[in-house]
C-alpha cells in the first residue's frame, strides 16, 4: 500500500483549479496523469524581463515590461492578417500584434484611450517597434503581477506556460515533508538540501546555472530517482539469488575434448568470462548472468563450454536464439564440436513438424539429448526436458523478462531452478547495463579473437552511389559477397520497401541473378530462404532494410554498403559493420551520406571511422542519442527516467548502485528508520513492484 503521506501527490491533475478535461488530456500526454508527474516536469528555461521607459535598439529581441497609452485598434478584416493595436510609449510608436485576435476580448483588455502595462518580446518590423502576443497585460497599479523573472516549462500544442505556472503555484505548497532517505554524509559532501527544498528550488530557477544537470537541486532529485531504480533492481536480484539453484560442477572431460577440437585457443577475456560463469553454476543459488561481447568476440564458444559443464554435471543445456536463421547458425557452429566431444545435439524451431518433431521431443524428454538449440518454439508446452540445468538466451533485448522466466521454469521441479545466461552482441555502456540489466551479474568479453582484421570504414557522398555500384564487379569476380543496406524511412515501412526495391532493381540491371532482396514486409520463410541463398553463395549481393539479423555470420561477406548512413544510430551502424570481414578477408564498410550533415551526424560518422571498440561507440551513442534509442525502450524494458540522465549522471549512478547494495546488506527488510524512508522513495518513484520482494 502506498503510504498515506503520498496520497495527495498521486491524485489526478484534474483536481487542480483551472485544469478542465481539455487541459487534463494535454497534460497527461505531456507529463502524466497525476500531480507528482507535474512535480517531475521541471522547467527548462528562464524569462528575464527588463523594465524600460523608452524603446531603443539594445532591447530588441529581449523581453521587456513597458508602460503605454492605447491609441486605436486596427481590426483585421482578413482572417490571415493580424489584429493590430497602435500605442504610444512617450513620443514613440509601438504596435501590439495578435494573430486570430478576438475583437471583443481585445477591446475589453486594451480600451482605446487607456494606459496599460504590457510585457513581451520587443521586435523591430518594417522600421517600427512591435510586441506580438504580450504575455502579461495589466494596469500600472498592478505592476507587481508581472514577475521580472519566470520559469519556462516544456510545452506541447494547446498548453501555455501560464497553465504550468498556475498549476505549480497550487501543487508546490502541497509537497509534503518526507523523512530523509539519503545518507547524511552524502548530502553534506554534495551540498544537497532535502527532497522538498530541492524540488521547490528546481521549479524556481533564478539563473542559467540552475538548469545544469549538476545544479545541486537537480542533481539531488536525479540521485533520488537513480537510487530508487538501483534499490528496486537490487531487491529483485537478491530475491532471485535467494532462490535455491543446483550446484552444477563438471569434471572437465567434455570441455577438454571441445577445446582440443577448436582450431584456436581461447582469449584471456573468454577464459575470464567462462570462469565467472562456472563459479556461478557451481554455487548453491541460481545463476542470472549477462554475457556481453562485441560483434565477433567469441561468445558462442564460451556458451558451448558452459553447456558442456552442465552436461558433465548430469544435466541438459539449451541455447535459444530470436530467429530461425540465428538458431541454425548456432546449431551449425555447435553441433560438430558437440559430436566430437560425444554429445548429442538437436535443433528445435517452428519448422519442426510431424513425426520428426514427435521423435525429437521424446528424445529430449527421455534424456537422450544433451544440448538443444532452438527458437521461441522452445516455449511451447509440449517441449519438456528430462533435466534442464542451464538455459542460454541470445540477444536478450529481443525477449521479455517473462520469456526468460518461462524458459527457466522448464527445469525438473518446474519451479525455475535453472541457471540462466543471457548473451548480447549489442555493446551496452556500463550505466545502461546497470539500469537495464541491473538484476543480473555481468561478464564482458572485451577483446576480439587474434587475426581479426579491422574493417576499412569510409564515408562517401551519396552522389557517388552509381560509381560505388559499378565498382562491385571486382569483388564479385573474387568470390566475395556484399551487403547493401537501404535506409529506414521515418515511420513508413512502405517507403522503406520502395527504397529497397528501387536499389534492388538498379543492381539487378548490373549484376542480374546475383542480387537478392530482403525487407520487413516479407514473410519469415521468404526472408530465411533468401538469407540461405546468400549464405550458400547462390546470390552474392544482398539488398536489405535493417532486417539483417544481429549475429548472422557469412564469412565470405567482405563489403557492407549503408545508404543514408546519417539516418542510423551509431550502435546500429557498428552492428552492421560487424557483419563483414569475419572470414579472414579484409572487410570494407562504405557509409553513403546525403550532405549537408548536422553536427551530431558528423560526430557519429567520425567516431565510426576512428574506432571499432563497440563499448566506446556505445558510450558515444548514449551521449548523442540517449538511452531509449540504443536498446529500443519498448523491447528492453529500460526504465524511462524523468530527471536523471544516464550520460550526465553516470557518477551518481555508480554511487547509487553501491549505496543500494550496502543498505540491503545491513538492513535486508528495510526496517530501520532510513529503511522505512527508502520504502517511501520506492513508492514516490513508482517502483512499488519491488516492495513485494522485501518479504521474499
PDB file of N, CA, C and O in Angstrom, residues 316 318 344-388 407 410:
ATOM      1  N   UNK A 316      20.903 -31.251 -18.691  1.00  0.00           N
ATOM      2  CA  UNK A 316      20.822 -30.839 -20.097  1.00  0.00           C
ATOM      3  C   UNK A 316      21.018 -29.323 -20.175  1.00  0.00           C
ATOM      4  O   UNK A 316      20.866 -28.609 -19.182  1.00  0.00           O
ATOM      5  N   UNK A 318      20.397 -25.736 -22.933  1.00  0.00           N
ATOM      6  CA  UNK A 318      19.768 -25.239 -24.166  1.00  0.00           C
ATOM      7  C   UNK A 318      20.238 -23.826 -24.469  1.00  0.00           C
ATOM      8  O   UNK A 318      20.579 -23.073 -23.552  1.00  0.00           O
ATOM      9  N   UNK A 344      25.086 -35.441 -27.804  1.00  0.00           N
ATOM     10  CA  UNK A 344      24.025 -35.382 -28.822  1.00  0.00           C
ATOM     11  C   UNK A 344      23.418 -33.977 -28.789  1.00  0.00           C
ATOM     12  O   UNK A 344      23.174 -33.422 -27.715  1.00  0.00           O
ATOM     13  N   UNK A 345      23.170 -33.415 -29.980  1.00  0.00           N
ATOM     14  CA  UNK A 345      22.718 -32.022 -30.092  1.00  0.00           C
ATOM     15  C   UNK A 345      21.562 -31.967 -31.089  1.00  0.00           C
ATOM     16  O   UNK A 345      21.659 -32.504 -32.189  1.00  0.00           O
ATOM     17  N   UNK A 346      20.451 -31.327 -30.697  1.00  0.00           N
ATOM     18  CA  UNK A 346      19.277 -31.238 -31.575  1.00  0.00           C
ATOM     19  C   UNK A 346      18.857 -29.793 -31.790  1.00  0.00           C
ATOM     20  O   UNK A 346      19.152 -28.913 -30.965  1.00  0.00           O
ATOM     21  N   UNK A 347      18.121 -29.554 -32.894  1.00  0.00           N
ATOM     22  CA  UNK A 347      17.611 -28.226 -33.233  1.00  0.00           C
ATOM     23  C   UNK A 347      16.085 -28.263 -33.179  1.00  0.00           C
ATOM     24  O   UNK A 347      15.459 -29.140 -33.771  1.00  0.00           O
ATOM     25  N   UNK A 348      15.481 -27.327 -32.454  1.00  0.00           N
ATOM     26  CA  UNK A 348      14.011 -27.243 -32.392  1.00  0.00           C
ATOM     27  C   UNK A 348      13.576 -25.847 -32.824  1.00  0.00           C
ATOM     28  O   UNK A 348      13.891 -24.851 -32.149  1.00  0.00           O
ATOM     29  N   UNK A 349      12.881 -25.766 -33.952  1.00  0.00           N
ATOM     30  CA  UNK A 349      12.333 -24.491 -34.424  1.00  0.00           C
ATOM     31  C   UNK A 349      10.874 -24.719 -34.807  1.00  0.00           C
ATOM     32  O   UNK A 349      10.373 -25.845 -34.769  1.00  0.00           O
ATOM     33  N   UNK A 350      10.199 -23.661 -35.227  1.00  0.00           N
ATOM     34  CA  UNK A 350       8.799 -23.759 -35.641  1.00  0.00           C
ATOM     35  C   UNK A 350       8.608 -24.637 -36.867  1.00  0.00           C
ATOM     36  O   UNK A 350       7.510 -25.123 -37.139  1.00  0.00           O
ATOM     37  N   UNK A 351       9.690 -24.862 -37.619  1.00  0.00           N
ATOM     38  CA  UNK A 351       9.588 -25.680 -38.835  1.00  0.00           C
ATOM     39  C   UNK A 351       9.510 -27.175 -38.535  1.00  0.00           C
ATOM     40  O   UNK A 351       9.149 -27.964 -39.393  1.00  0.00           O
ATOM     41  N   UNK A 352       9.927 -27.534 -37.310  1.00  0.00           N
ATOM     42  CA  UNK A 352       9.948 -28.961 -36.956  1.00  0.00           C
ATOM     43  C   UNK A 352       8.509 -29.450 -36.803  1.00  0.00           C
ATOM     44  O   UNK A 352       7.768 -28.973 -35.951  1.00  0.00           O
ATOM     45  N   UNK A 353       8.108 -30.391 -37.663  1.00  0.00           N
ATOM     46  CA  UNK A 353       6.699 -30.809 -37.685  1.00  0.00           C
ATOM     47  C   UNK A 353       6.596 -32.342 -37.715  1.00  0.00           C
ATOM     48  O   UNK A 353       7.559 -33.044 -38.008  1.00  0.00           O
ATOM     49  N   UNK A 354       5.374 -32.822 -37.451  1.00  0.00           N
ATOM     50  CA  UNK A 354       5.025 -34.227 -37.664  1.00  0.00           C
ATOM     51  C   UNK A 354       5.855 -35.220 -36.883  1.00  0.00           C
ATOM     52  O   UNK A 354       6.223 -35.018 -35.727  1.00  0.00           O
ATOM     53  N   UNK A 355       6.189 -36.330 -37.571  1.00  0.00           N
ATOM     54  CA  UNK A 355       6.876 -37.461 -36.946  1.00  0.00           C
ATOM     55  C   UNK A 355       8.246 -37.043 -36.390  1.00  0.00           C
ATOM     56  O   UNK A 355       8.644 -37.446 -35.296  1.00  0.00           O
ATOM     57  N   UNK A 356       8.946 -36.220 -37.165  1.00  0.00           N
ATOM     58  CA  UNK A 356      10.294 -35.783 -36.761  1.00  0.00           C
ATOM     59  C   UNK A 356      10.205 -35.020 -35.438  1.00  0.00           C
ATOM     60  O   UNK A 356      11.027 -35.204 -34.537  1.00  0.00           O
ATOM     61  N   UNK A 357       9.182 -34.162 -35.326  1.00  0.00           N
ATOM     62  CA  UNK A 357       9.012 -33.377 -34.099  1.00  0.00           C
ATOM     63  C   UNK A 357       8.713 -34.306 -32.916  1.00  0.00           C
ATOM     64  O   UNK A 357       9.309 -34.157 -31.840  1.00  0.00           O
ATOM     65  N   UNK A 358       7.810 -35.261 -33.119  1.00  0.00           N
ATOM     66  CA  UNK A 358       7.452 -36.205 -32.047  1.00  0.00           C
ATOM     67  C   UNK A 358       8.688 -36.953 -31.553  1.00  0.00           C
ATOM     68  O   UNK A 358       8.927 -37.074 -30.344  1.00  0.00           O
ATOM     69  N   UNK A 359       9.501 -37.447 -32.496  1.00  0.00           N
ATOM     70  CA  UNK A 359      10.712 -38.197 -32.132  1.00  0.00           C
ATOM     71  C   UNK A 359      11.692 -37.314 -31.354  1.00  0.00           C
ATOM     72  O   UNK A 359      12.293 -37.741 -30.358  1.00  0.00           O
ATOM     73  N   UNK A 360      11.851 -36.069 -31.840  1.00  0.00           N
ATOM     74  CA  UNK A 360      12.787 -35.130 -31.196  1.00  0.00           C
ATOM     75  C   UNK A 360      12.348 -34.840 -29.765  1.00  0.00           C
ATOM     76  O   UNK A 360      13.166 -34.868 -28.827  1.00  0.00           O
ATOM     77  N   UNK A 361      11.049 -34.574 -29.575  1.00  0.00           N
ATOM     78  CA  UNK A 361      10.556 -34.235 -28.236  1.00  0.00           C
ATOM     79  C   UNK A 361      10.644 -35.431 -27.290  1.00  0.00           C
ATOM     80  O   UNK A 361      10.907 -35.270 -26.102  1.00  0.00           O
ATOM     81  N   UNK A 362      10.442 -36.639 -27.825  1.00  0.00           N
ATOM     82  CA  UNK A 362      10.573 -37.854 -26.991  1.00  0.00           C
ATOM     83  C   UNK A 362      12.021 -38.029 -26.528  1.00  0.00           C
ATOM     84  O   UNK A 362      12.285 -38.343 -25.362  1.00  0.00           O
ATOM     85  N   UNK A 363      12.961 -37.802 -27.463  1.00  0.00           N
ATOM     86  CA  UNK A 363      14.389 -37.935 -27.129  1.00  0.00           C
ATOM     87  C   UNK A 363      14.785 -36.905 -26.068  1.00  0.00           C
ATOM     88  O   UNK A 363      15.551 -37.191 -25.141  1.00  0.00           O
ATOM     89  N   UNK A 364      14.209 -35.708 -26.186  1.00  0.00           N
ATOM     90  CA  UNK A 364      14.513 -34.623 -25.241  1.00  0.00           C
ATOM     91  C   UNK A 364      13.978 -34.975 -23.852  1.00  0.00           C
ATOM     92  O   UNK A 364      14.679 -34.851 -22.844  1.00  0.00           O
ATOM     93  N   UNK A 365      12.744 -35.454 -23.808  1.00  0.00           N
ATOM     94  CA  UNK A 365      12.108 -35.770 -22.521  1.00  0.00           C
ATOM     95  C   UNK A 365      12.740 -36.987 -21.849  1.00  0.00           C
ATOM     96  O   UNK A 365      12.749 -37.101 -20.619  1.00  0.00           O
ATOM     97  N   UNK A 366      13.310 -37.897 -22.666  1.00  0.00           N
ATOM     98  CA  UNK A 366      13.899 -39.118 -22.089  1.00  0.00           C
ATOM     99  C   UNK A 366      15.300 -38.883 -21.554  1.00  0.00           C
ATOM    100  O   UNK A 366      15.847 -39.706 -20.822  1.00  0.00           O
ATOM    101  N   UNK A 367      15.922 -37.772 -21.952  1.00  0.00           N
ATOM    102  CA  UNK A 367      17.291 -37.504 -21.514  1.00  0.00           C
ATOM    103  C   UNK A 367      18.338 -37.988 -22.495  1.00  0.00           C
ATOM    104  O   UNK A 367      19.545 -37.910 -22.234  1.00  0.00           O
ATOM    105  N   UNK A 368      17.880 -38.487 -23.682  1.00  0.00           N
ATOM    106  CA  UNK A 368      18.839 -38.972 -24.688  1.00  0.00           C
ATOM    107  C   UNK A 368      19.564 -37.811 -25.371  1.00  0.00           C
ATOM    108  O   UNK A 368      20.575 -38.015 -26.042  1.00  0.00           O
ATOM    109  N   UNK A 369      19.043 -36.599 -25.219  1.00  0.00           N
ATOM    110  CA  UNK A 369      19.637 -35.412 -25.853  1.00  0.00           C
ATOM    111  C   UNK A 369      20.343 -34.588 -24.785  1.00  0.00           C
ATOM    112  O   UNK A 369      19.794 -34.347 -23.707  1.00  0.00           O
ATOM    113  N   UNK A 370      21.584 -34.156 -25.093  1.00  0.00           N
ATOM    114  CA  UNK A 370      22.348 -33.348 -24.126  1.00  0.00           C
ATOM    115  C   UNK A 370      22.118 -31.852 -24.335  1.00  0.00           C
ATOM    116  O   UNK A 370      21.881 -31.107 -23.391  1.00  0.00           O
ATOM    117  N   UNK A 371      22.244 -31.427 -25.603  1.00  0.00           N
ATOM    118  CA  UNK A 371      22.177 -29.993 -25.926  1.00  0.00           C
ATOM    119  C   UNK A 371      21.048 -29.728 -26.917  1.00  0.00           C
ATOM    120  O   UNK A 371      20.847 -30.487 -27.861  1.00  0.00           O
ATOM    121  N   UNK A 372      20.326 -28.626 -26.703  1.00  0.00           N
ATOM    122  CA  UNK A 372      19.250 -28.237 -27.616  1.00  0.00           C
ATOM    123  C   UNK A 372      19.466 -26.794 -28.050  1.00  0.00           C
ATOM    124  O   UNK A 372      19.706 -25.916 -27.214  1.00  0.00           O
ATOM    125  N   UNK A 373      19.398 -26.578 -29.362  1.00  0.00           N
ATOM    126  CA  UNK A 373      19.426 -25.223 -29.902  1.00  0.00           C
ATOM    127  C   UNK A 373      18.025 -24.953 -30.422  1.00  0.00           C
ATOM    128  O   UNK A 373      17.418 -25.819 -31.062  1.00  0.00           O
ATOM    129  N   UNK A 374      17.457 -23.770 -30.139  1.00  0.00           N
ATOM    130  CA  UNK A 374      16.086 -23.526 -30.589  1.00  0.00           C
ATOM    131  C   UNK A 374      15.713 -22.067 -30.679  1.00  0.00           C
ATOM    132  O   UNK A 374      16.521 -21.172 -30.418  1.00  0.00           O
ATOM    133  N   UNK A 375      14.450 -21.857 -31.073  1.00  0.00           N
ATOM    134  CA  UNK A 375      13.871 -20.510 -31.160  1.00  0.00           C
ATOM    135  C   UNK A 375      12.760 -20.425 -30.112  1.00  0.00           C
ATOM    136  O   UNK A 375      12.705 -21.236 -29.193  1.00  0.00           O
ATOM    137  N   UNK A 376      11.832 -19.473 -30.302  1.00  0.00           N
ATOM    138  CA  UNK A 376      10.672 -19.346 -29.409  1.00  0.00           C
ATOM    139  C   UNK A 376       9.921 -20.675 -29.278  1.00  0.00           C
ATOM    140  O   UNK A 376       9.164 -20.864 -28.332  1.00  0.00           O
ATOM    141  N   UNK A 377      10.109 -21.567 -30.251  1.00  0.00           N
ATOM    142  CA  UNK A 377       9.414 -22.869 -30.229  1.00  0.00           C
ATOM    143  C   UNK A 377       9.697 -23.622 -28.927  1.00  0.00           C
ATOM    144  O   UNK A 377       8.908 -24.464 -28.504  1.00  0.00           O
ATOM    145  N   UNK A 378      10.816 -23.308 -28.266  1.00  0.00           N
ATOM    146  CA  UNK A 378      11.160 -23.979 -27.002  1.00  0.00           C
ATOM    147  C   UNK A 378      10.153 -23.667 -25.895  1.00  0.00           C
ATOM    148  O   UNK A 378      10.047 -24.399 -24.913  1.00  0.00           O
ATOM    149  N   UNK A 379       9.410 -22.535 -26.043  1.00  0.00           N
ATOM    150  CA  UNK A 379       8.440 -22.155 -25.008  1.00  0.00           C
ATOM    151  C   UNK A 379       7.194 -23.038 -25.033  1.00  0.00           C
ATOM    152  O   UNK A 379       6.427 -23.039 -24.089  1.00  0.00           O
ATOM    153  N   UNK A 380       6.963 -23.727 -26.166  1.00  0.00           N
ATOM    154  CA  UNK A 380       5.709 -24.468 -26.307  1.00  0.00           C
ATOM    155  C   UNK A 380       5.576 -25.523 -25.208  1.00  0.00           C
ATOM    156  O   UNK A 380       6.551 -26.122 -24.767  1.00  0.00           O
ATOM    157  N   UNK A 381       4.321 -25.722 -24.798  1.00  0.00           N
ATOM    158  CA  UNK A 381       4.050 -26.539 -23.623  1.00  0.00           C
ATOM    159  C   UNK A 381       4.533 -27.981 -23.763  1.00  0.00           C
ATOM    160  O   UNK A 381       4.977 -28.604 -22.795  1.00  0.00           O
ATOM    161  N   UNK A 382       4.450 -28.516 -24.992  1.00  0.00           N
ATOM    162  CA  UNK A 382       4.827 -29.930 -25.151  1.00  0.00           C
ATOM    163  C   UNK A 382       6.340 -30.148 -25.233  1.00  0.00           C
ATOM    164  O   UNK A 382       6.807 -31.273 -25.350  1.00  0.00           O
ATOM    165  N   UNK A 383       7.116 -29.035 -25.182  1.00  0.00           N
ATOM    166  CA  UNK A 383       8.583 -29.173 -25.164  1.00  0.00           C
ATOM    167  C   UNK A 383       9.011 -29.384 -23.709  1.00  0.00           C
ATOM    168  O   UNK A 383       8.991 -28.460 -22.898  1.00  0.00           O
ATOM    169  N   UNK A 384       9.346 -30.642 -23.386  1.00  0.00           N
ATOM    170  CA  UNK A 384       9.695 -30.975 -21.999  1.00  0.00           C
ATOM    171  C   UNK A 384      11.114 -31.551 -21.954  1.00  0.00           C
ATOM    172  O   UNK A 384      11.457 -32.428 -22.739  1.00  0.00           O
ATOM    173  N   UNK A 385      11.896 -31.046 -21.025  1.00  0.00           N
ATOM    174  CA  UNK A 385      13.262 -31.537 -20.835  1.00  0.00           C
ATOM    175  C   UNK A 385      13.254 -32.653 -19.793  1.00  0.00           C
ATOM    176  O   UNK A 385      12.409 -32.677 -18.891  1.00  0.00           O
ATOM    177  N   UNK A 386      14.229 -33.535 -19.903  1.00  0.00           N
ATOM    178  CA  UNK A 386      14.402 -34.563 -18.873  1.00  0.00           C
ATOM    179  C   UNK A 386      14.951 -33.910 -17.608  1.00  0.00           C
ATOM    180  O   UNK A 386      14.457 -34.151 -16.502  1.00  0.00           O
ATOM    181  N   UNK A 387      15.963 -33.037 -17.788  1.00  0.00           N
ATOM    182  CA  UNK A 387      16.588 -32.380 -16.626  1.00  0.00           C
ATOM    183  C   UNK A 387      17.380 -31.158 -17.107  1.00  0.00           C
ATOM    184  O   UNK A 387      18.586 -31.234 -17.305  1.00  0.00           O
ATOM    185  N   UNK A 388      16.670 -30.033 -17.301  1.00  0.00           N
ATOM    186  CA  UNK A 388      17.332 -28.818 -17.804  1.00  0.00           C
ATOM    187  C   UNK A 388      18.094 -28.138 -16.670  1.00  0.00           C
ATOM    188  O   UNK A 388      17.517 -27.818 -15.631  1.00  0.00           O
ATOM    189  N   UNK A 407      11.348 -19.910 -19.733  1.00  0.00           N
ATOM    190  CA  UNK A 407      12.349 -20.900 -20.124  1.00  0.00           C
ATOM    191  C   UNK A 407      12.985 -21.521 -18.881  1.00  0.00           C
ATOM    192  O   UNK A 407      13.195 -22.733 -18.809  1.00  0.00           O
ATOM    193  N   UNK A 410      11.361 -24.482 -17.145  1.00  0.00           N
ATOM    194  CA  UNK A 410      11.365 -25.805 -17.786  1.00  0.00           C
ATOM    195  C   UNK A 410      12.269 -26.786 -17.022  1.00  0.00           C
ATOM    196  O   UNK A 410      12.520 -27.885 -17.479  1.00  0.00           O
TER     197      UNK A 410
END
